[in-house]
Short mmCIF file of C-alpha atoms in Angstrom, two decimals:
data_model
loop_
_atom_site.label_atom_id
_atom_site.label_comp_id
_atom_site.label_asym_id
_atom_site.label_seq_id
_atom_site.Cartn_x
_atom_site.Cartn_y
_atom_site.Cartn_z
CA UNK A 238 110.49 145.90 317.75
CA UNK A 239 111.05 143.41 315.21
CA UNK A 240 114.85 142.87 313.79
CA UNK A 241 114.15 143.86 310.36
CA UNK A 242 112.64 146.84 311.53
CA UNK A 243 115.33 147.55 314.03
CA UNK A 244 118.20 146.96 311.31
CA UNK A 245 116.55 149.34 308.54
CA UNK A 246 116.15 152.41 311.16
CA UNK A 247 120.28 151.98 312.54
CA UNK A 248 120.94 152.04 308.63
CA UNK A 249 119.59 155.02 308.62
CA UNK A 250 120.85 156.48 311.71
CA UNK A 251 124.29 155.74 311.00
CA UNK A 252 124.28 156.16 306.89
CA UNK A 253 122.12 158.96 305.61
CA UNK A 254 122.53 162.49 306.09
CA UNK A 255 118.89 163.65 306.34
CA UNK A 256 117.78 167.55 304.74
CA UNK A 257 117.07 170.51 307.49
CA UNK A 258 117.81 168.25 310.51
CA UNK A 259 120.31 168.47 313.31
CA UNK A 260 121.26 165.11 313.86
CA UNK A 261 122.92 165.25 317.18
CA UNK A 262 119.18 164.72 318.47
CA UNK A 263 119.05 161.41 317.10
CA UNK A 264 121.69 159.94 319.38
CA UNK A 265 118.86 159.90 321.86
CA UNK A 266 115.98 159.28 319.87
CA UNK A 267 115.11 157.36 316.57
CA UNK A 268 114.81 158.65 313.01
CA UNK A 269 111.80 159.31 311.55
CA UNK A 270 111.75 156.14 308.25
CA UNK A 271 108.64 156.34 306.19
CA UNK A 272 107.69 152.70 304.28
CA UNK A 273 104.69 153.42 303.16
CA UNK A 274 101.98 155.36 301.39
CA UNK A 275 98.46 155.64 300.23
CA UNK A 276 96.45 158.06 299.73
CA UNK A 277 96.75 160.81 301.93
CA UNK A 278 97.96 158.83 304.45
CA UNK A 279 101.92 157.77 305.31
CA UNK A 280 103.53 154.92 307.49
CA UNK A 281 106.77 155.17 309.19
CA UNK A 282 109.25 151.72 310.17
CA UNK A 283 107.28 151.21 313.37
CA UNK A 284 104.08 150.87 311.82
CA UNK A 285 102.68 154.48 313.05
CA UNK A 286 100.16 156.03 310.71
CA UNK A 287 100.36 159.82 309.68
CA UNK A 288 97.71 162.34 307.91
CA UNK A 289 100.38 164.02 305.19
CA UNK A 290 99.12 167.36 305.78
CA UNK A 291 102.37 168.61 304.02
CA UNK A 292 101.95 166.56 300.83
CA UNK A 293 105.34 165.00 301.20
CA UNK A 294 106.75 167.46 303.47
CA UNK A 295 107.68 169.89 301.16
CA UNK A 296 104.13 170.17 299.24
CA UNK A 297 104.66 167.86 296.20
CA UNK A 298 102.61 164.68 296.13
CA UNK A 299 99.49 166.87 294.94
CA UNK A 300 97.53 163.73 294.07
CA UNK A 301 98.82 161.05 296.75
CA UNK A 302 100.53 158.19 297.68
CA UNK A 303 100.00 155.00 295.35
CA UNK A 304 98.55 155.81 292.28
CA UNK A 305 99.85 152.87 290.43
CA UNK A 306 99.06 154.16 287.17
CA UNK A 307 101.45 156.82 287.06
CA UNK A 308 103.71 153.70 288.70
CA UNK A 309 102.70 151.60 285.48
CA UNK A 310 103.04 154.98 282.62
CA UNK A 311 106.62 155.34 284.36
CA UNK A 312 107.82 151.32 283.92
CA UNK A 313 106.31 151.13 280.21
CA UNK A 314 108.20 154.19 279.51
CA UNK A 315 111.61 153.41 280.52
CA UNK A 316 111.43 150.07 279.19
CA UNK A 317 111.15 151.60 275.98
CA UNK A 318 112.39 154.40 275.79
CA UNK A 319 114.77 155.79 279.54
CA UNK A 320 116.52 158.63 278.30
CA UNK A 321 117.62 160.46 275.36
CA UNK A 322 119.34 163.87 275.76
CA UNK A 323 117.37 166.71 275.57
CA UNK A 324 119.56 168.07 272.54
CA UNK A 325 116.58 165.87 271.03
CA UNK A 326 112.74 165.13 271.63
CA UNK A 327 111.44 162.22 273.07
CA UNK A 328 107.36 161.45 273.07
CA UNK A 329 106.09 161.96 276.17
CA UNK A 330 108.19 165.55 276.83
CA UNK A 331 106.77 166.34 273.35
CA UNK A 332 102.91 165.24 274.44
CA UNK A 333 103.13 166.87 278.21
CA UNK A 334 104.41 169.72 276.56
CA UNK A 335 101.64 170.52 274.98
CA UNK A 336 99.05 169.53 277.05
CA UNK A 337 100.81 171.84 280.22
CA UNK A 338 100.76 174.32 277.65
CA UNK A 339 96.90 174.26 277.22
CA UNK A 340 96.82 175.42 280.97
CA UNK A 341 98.64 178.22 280.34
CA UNK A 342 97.29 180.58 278.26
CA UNK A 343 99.88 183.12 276.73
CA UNK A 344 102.81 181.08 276.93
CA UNK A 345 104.24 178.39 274.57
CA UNK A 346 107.51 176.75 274.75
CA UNK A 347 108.24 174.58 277.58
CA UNK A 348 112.26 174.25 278.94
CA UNK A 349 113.20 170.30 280.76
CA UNK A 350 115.02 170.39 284.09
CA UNK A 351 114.87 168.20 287.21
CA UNK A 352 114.64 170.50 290.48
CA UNK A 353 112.95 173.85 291.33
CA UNK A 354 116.28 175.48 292.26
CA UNK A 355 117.28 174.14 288.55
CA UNK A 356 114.80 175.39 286.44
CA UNK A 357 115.30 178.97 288.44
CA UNK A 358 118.80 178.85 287.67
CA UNK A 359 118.04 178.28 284.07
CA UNK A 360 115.88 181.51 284.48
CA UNK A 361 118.27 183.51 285.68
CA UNK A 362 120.57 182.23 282.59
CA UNK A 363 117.82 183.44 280.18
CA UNK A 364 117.91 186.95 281.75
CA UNK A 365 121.35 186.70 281.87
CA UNK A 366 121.68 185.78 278.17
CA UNK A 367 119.31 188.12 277.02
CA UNK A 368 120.55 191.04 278.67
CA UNK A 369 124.09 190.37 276.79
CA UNK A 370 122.78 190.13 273.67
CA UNK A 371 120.53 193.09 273.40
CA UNK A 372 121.74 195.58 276.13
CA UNK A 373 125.29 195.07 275.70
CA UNK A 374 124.96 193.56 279.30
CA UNK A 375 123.45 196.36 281.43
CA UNK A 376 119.94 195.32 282.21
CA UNK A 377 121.18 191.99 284.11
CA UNK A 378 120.34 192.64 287.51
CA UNK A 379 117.35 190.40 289.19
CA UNK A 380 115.32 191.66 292.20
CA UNK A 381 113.84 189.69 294.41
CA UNK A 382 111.25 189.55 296.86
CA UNK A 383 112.02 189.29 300.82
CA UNK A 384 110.40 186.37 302.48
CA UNK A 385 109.73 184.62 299.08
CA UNK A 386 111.99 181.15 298.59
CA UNK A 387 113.35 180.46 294.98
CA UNK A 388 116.01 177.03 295.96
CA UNK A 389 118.95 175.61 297.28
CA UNK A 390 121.66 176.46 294.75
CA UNK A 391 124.16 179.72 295.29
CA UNK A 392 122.54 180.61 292.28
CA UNK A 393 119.06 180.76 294.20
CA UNK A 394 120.08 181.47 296.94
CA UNK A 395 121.01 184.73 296.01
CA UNK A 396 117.53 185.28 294.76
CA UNK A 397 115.58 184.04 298.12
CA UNK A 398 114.74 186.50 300.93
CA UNK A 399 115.02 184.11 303.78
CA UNK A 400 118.13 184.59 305.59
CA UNK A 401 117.87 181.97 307.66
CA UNK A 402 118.43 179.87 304.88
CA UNK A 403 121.51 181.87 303.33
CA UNK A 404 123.36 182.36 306.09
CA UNK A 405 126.97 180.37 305.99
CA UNK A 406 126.93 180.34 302.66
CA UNK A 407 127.69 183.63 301.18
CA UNK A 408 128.60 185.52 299.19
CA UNK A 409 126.67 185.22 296.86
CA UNK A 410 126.14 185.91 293.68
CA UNK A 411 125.95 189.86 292.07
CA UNK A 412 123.43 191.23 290.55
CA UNK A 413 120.82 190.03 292.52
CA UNK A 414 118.50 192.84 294.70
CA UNK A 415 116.22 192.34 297.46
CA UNK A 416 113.08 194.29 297.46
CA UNK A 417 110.45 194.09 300.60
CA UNK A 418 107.47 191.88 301.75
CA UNK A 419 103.93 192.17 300.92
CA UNK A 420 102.53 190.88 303.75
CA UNK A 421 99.61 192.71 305.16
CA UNK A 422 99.78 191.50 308.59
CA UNK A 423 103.11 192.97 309.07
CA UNK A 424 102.41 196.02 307.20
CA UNK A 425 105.46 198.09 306.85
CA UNK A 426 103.45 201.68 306.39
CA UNK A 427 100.96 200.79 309.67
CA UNK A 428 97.39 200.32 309.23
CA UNK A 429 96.51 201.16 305.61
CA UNK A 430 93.77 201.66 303.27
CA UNK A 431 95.80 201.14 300.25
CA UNK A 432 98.77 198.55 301.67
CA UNK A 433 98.79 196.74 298.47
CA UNK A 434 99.81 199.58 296.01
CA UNK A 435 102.17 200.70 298.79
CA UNK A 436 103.77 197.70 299.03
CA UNK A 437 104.15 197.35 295.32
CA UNK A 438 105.66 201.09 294.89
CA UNK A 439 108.26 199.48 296.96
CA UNK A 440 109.66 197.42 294.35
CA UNK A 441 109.19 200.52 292.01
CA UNK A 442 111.40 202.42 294.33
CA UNK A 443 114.38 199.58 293.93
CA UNK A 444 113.81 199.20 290.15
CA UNK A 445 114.74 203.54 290.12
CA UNK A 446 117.42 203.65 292.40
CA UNK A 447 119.05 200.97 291.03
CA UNK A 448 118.43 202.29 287.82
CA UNK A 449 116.09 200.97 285.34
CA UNK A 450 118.55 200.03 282.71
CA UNK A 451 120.17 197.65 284.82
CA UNK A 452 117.29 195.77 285.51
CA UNK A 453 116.05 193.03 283.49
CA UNK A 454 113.57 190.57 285.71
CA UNK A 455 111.93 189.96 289.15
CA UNK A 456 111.10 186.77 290.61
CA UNK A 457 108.56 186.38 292.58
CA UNK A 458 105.97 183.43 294.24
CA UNK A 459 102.86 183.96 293.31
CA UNK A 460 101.76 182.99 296.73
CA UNK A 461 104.29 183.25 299.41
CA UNK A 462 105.04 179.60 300.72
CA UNK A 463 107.54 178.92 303.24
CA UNK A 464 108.20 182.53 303.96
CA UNK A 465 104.76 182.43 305.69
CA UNK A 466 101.87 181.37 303.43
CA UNK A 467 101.77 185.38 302.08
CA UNK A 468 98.53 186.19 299.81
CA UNK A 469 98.99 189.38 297.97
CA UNK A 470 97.13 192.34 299.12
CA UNK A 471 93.98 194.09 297.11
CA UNK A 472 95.75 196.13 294.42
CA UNK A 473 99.53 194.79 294.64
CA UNK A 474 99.45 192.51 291.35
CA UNK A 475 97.83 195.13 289.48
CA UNK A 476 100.29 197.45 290.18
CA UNK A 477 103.29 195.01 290.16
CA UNK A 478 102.30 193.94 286.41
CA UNK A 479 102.18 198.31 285.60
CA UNK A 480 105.87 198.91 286.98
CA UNK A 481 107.40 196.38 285.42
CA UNK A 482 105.85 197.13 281.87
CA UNK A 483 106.65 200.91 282.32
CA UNK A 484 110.56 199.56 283.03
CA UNK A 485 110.50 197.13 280.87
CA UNK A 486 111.33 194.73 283.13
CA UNK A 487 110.47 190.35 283.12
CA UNK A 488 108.08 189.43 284.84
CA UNK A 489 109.06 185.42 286.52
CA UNK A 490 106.44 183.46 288.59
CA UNK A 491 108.04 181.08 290.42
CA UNK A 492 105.12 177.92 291.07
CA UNK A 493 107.02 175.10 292.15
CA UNK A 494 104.76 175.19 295.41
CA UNK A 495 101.71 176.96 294.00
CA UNK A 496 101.49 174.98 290.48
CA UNK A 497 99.22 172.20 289.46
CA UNK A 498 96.25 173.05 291.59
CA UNK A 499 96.99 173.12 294.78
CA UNK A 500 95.92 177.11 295.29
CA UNK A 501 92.48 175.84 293.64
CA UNK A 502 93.53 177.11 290.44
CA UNK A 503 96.22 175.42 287.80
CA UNK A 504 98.65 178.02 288.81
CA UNK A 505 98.63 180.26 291.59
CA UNK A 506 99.56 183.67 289.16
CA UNK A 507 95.89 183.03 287.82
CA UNK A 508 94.45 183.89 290.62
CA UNK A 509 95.37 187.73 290.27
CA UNK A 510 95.46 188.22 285.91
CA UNK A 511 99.17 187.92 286.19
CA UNK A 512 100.87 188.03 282.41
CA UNK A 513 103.93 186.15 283.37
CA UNK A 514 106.94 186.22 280.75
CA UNK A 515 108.73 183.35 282.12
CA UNK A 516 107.15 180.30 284.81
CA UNK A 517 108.79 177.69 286.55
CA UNK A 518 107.29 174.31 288.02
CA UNK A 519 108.40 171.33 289.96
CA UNK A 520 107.11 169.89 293.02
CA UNK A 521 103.25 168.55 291.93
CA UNK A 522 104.04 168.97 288.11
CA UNK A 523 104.97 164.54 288.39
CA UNK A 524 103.30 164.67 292.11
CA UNK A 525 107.13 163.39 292.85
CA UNK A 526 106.49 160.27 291.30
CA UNK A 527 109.58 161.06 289.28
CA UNK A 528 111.88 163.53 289.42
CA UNK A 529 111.37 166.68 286.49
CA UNK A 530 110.82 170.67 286.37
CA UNK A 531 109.71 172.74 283.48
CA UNK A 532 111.06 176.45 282.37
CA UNK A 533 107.71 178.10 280.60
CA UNK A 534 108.32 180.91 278.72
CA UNK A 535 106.16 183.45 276.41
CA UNK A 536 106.84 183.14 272.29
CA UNK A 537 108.77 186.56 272.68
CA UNK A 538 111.07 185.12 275.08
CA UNK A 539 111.90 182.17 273.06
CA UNK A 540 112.73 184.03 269.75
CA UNK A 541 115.40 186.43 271.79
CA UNK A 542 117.79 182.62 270.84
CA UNK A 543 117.24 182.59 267.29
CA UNK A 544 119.31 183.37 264.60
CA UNK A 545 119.94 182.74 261.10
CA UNK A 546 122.59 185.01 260.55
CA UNK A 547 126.28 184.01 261.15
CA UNK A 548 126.60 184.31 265.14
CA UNK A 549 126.44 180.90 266.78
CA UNK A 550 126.41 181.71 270.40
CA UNK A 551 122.66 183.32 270.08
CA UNK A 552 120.92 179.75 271.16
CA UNK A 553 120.39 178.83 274.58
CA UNK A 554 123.54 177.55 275.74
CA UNK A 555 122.63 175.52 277.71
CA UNK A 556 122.39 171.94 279.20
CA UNK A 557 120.42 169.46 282.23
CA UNK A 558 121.30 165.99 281.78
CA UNK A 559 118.31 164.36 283.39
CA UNK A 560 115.94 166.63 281.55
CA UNK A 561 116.77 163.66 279.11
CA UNK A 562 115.04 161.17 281.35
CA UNK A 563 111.33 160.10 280.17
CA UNK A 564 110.16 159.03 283.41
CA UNK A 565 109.58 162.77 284.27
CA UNK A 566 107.36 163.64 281.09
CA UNK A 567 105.56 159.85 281.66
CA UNK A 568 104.45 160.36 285.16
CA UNK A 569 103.75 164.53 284.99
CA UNK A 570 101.26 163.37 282.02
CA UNK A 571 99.76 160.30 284.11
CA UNK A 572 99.46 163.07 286.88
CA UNK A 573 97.81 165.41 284.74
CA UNK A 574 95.27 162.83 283.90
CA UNK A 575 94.44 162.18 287.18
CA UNK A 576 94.04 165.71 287.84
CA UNK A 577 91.53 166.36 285.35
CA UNK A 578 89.47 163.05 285.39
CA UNK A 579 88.93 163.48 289.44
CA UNK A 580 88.72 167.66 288.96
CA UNK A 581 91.28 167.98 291.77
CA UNK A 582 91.93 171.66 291.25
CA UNK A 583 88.46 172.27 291.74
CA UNK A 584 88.28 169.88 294.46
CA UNK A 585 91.25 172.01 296.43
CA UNK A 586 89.23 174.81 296.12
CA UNK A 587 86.29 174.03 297.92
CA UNK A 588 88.29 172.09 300.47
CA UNK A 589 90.30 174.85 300.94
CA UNK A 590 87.53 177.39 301.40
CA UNK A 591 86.45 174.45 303.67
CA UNK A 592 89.22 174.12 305.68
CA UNK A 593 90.12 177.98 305.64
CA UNK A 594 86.58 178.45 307.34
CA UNK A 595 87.52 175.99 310.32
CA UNK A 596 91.02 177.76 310.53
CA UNK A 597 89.05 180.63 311.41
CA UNK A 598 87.24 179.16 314.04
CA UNK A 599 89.99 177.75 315.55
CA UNK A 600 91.53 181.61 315.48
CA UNK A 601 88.39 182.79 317.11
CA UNK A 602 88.87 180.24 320.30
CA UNK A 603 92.90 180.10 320.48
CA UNK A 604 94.93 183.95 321.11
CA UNK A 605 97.98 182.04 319.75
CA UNK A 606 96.48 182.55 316.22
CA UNK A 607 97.05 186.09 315.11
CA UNK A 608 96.41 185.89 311.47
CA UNK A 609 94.94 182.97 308.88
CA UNK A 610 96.27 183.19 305.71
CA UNK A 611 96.43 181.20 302.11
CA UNK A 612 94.17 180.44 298.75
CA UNK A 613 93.18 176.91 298.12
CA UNK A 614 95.05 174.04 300.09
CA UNK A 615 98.03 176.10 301.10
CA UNK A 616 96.78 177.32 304.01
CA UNK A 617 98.65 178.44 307.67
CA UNK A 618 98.51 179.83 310.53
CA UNK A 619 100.62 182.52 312.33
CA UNK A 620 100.86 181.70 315.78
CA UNK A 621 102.21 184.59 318.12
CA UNK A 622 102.45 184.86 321.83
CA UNK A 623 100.78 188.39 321.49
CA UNK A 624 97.79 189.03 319.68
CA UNK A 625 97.91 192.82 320.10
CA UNK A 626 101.77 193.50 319.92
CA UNK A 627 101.75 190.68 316.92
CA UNK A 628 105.02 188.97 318.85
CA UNK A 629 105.68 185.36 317.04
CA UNK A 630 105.93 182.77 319.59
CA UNK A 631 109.26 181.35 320.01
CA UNK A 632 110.64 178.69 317.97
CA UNK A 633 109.93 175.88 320.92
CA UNK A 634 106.54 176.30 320.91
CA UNK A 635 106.07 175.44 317.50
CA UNK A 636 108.01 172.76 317.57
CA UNK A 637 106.02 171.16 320.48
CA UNK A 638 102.70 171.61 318.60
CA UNK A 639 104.28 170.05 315.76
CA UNK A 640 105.59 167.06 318.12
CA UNK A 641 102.10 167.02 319.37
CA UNK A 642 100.25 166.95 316.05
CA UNK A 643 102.32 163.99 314.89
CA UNK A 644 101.31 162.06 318.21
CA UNK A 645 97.81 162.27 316.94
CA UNK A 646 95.76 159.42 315.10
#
């Protein structure tokens, strides 16, 4: 191995503190360094060649490695114009704006951040806010969906239903209200005609004995990601979108995986006629070419902040410093043109009809698949050692068909 190569990888060993890893496994073996990308295709240190199946790793680079126009959009714009907080405008947060917006039909203001878990948190502050202001702060309390993932903060944390990924870190904060799955495959009622409406009279069930009054939102994915690539049953959105409007309760897609195509629609809620009051992105909305998130939010929401009369605590009190930066507007609108001139979104959809016909296959000669799930290009598979008992293989085995698949060419 060549000394340059060598030096960069015990840099990293022995400096950076990678995400989701244990690193006591790297005192025997080497960490993974990526160099390089193009395409759909990465490079590591050592000059081994990958298929990005994950778009990143953590589903964001929804149009690929080195697109150098969204490189170029990004350098013009900070060497006019880097940042400017976002107490003000700046031109291309003002121009994406309004071309997201023409995506979404229904809403119409559009709310800077820079992560996922931020632009939730700003959610939950809107709820929050709102619920002080007009309901003297009773209706304040946020439900959310087990098995659906909503960030890394405390904040939303205590809105995911993963508890692998909460535990150490309570408590948490109040207010917050788990309500259960909708995934078919592990049906909680048995084998149903009607699982989806079920599943959704579930949440009804929390919204009552917690007490309508007290609740203001629910969050939800539109498609399940990392909680296990969950579609929604025939029957659940309907039925969703009817108990919250009887409780008069806000309705918040989270599409920081889902958004900007990569279901085979913009956004994964319009798949299902979803009327979404409030939306967040991140992830593919810059295809991580720079860092940004948006809040989207209906009209109605929007005018719950203003005022003219004398009380000036009804705006948004609120603040993300590096919602000022203008690299995030520049490269989300050089991404959107890429999107639309090459009809990606459409593209992921027959890929992903594609590719969800070979899953099959692949289920009909391997037992370890027990179910094929997903819309567009998030796809998976859920491997179990059972097919009739429905008994998830253990953790090691995925892990060595992971190891496996990143041996191949």
């Amino acid at each position: 191995m060549e000394a340059q190569t060598r030096t960069l990888i015990e840099r990293d060993r022995n400096h950076v503190w990678h995400h989701l890893s244990q690193h006591s496994v790297l005192k025997n073996q080497d960490p993974l360094v990526m160099v390089k990308g193009e395409g759909s295709r990465v490079w590591d240190a050592k000059g081994n060649s990958y298929l990005d199946a994950s778009s990143g790793g953590v589903w964001c680079v929804n149009v690929g490695y080195g697109r150098t126009e969204i490189a170029d959009a990004v350098r013009d714009q900070i060497a006019k114009l880097n940042f400017f907080a976002s107490t003000a405008g700046t031109e291309p947060a003002a121009e994406f704006s309004e071309k997201l917006l023409e995506k979404m039909p229904g809403l119409s203001r559009v709310y800077y951040a820079s992560s996922g878990s931020e632009a939730n948190e700003k959610a939950f502050k809107i709820v929050r806010q709102i619920s002080q202001q007009k309901y003297g702060g009773k209706k304040h309390k946020i439900l959310y969906r087990e098995r659906d993932y909503h960030g890394s903060t405390i904040g939303a944390l205590s809105a995911t239903g993963q508890e692998e990924r909460r535990q150490h870190y309570g408590p948490f904060a109040s207010g917050f209200v788990e309500f259960p799955h909708c995934c078919e495959y592990r049906s909680q009622f048995g084998d149903v005609a009607d699982y989806g409406v079920l599943a959704a009279k579930e949440l009804e069930k929390v919204i009552l004995r917690e007490g309508p009054d007290t609740v203001g939102a629910v969050i939800f994915e539109p498609i399940t990601a990392g909680g296990g690539v969950i579609t929604p049953p025939e029957g659940y959105w309907p039925a969703v979108m009817e108990i919250c409007k009887k409780y008069n309760v806000l309705v918040h897609i989270d599409e920081v995986v889902c958004g900007m195509g990569r279901t085979g629609e913009w956004f994964g809620y319009q798949h299902y006629g979803i009327k979404p009051d409030i939306v967040t992105l991140a992830k593919g909305v810059a295809s991580s070419y720079a860092a940004i998130s948006c809040l989207v939010t209906t009209e109605a929401i929007f005018e719950e902040f203003l005022s003219d009369g004398p009380d000036r605590e009804m705006y948004f009190r609120d603040v993300s410093t590096y919602a000022g930066c203008t690299a995030g507007p520049a490269a989300a609108l050089a991404n959107l043109e890429i999107l639309e001139r090459e009809n990606l979104v459409e593209n992921c959809a027959v890929m992903g009809d594609y590719l969800l016909e070979k899953f099959h296959g692949l289920a009909e000669k391997h037992a370890i698949i027990g179910d094929v799930r997903g819309k567009g290009l998030l796809l998976g598979l859920e491997l179990v050692s059972d097919r009739e008992l429905k008994t998830p293989v253990a953790e090691a085995v995925t892990v060595k068909i992971a190891g496996a698949c990143m041996q191949k060419d």
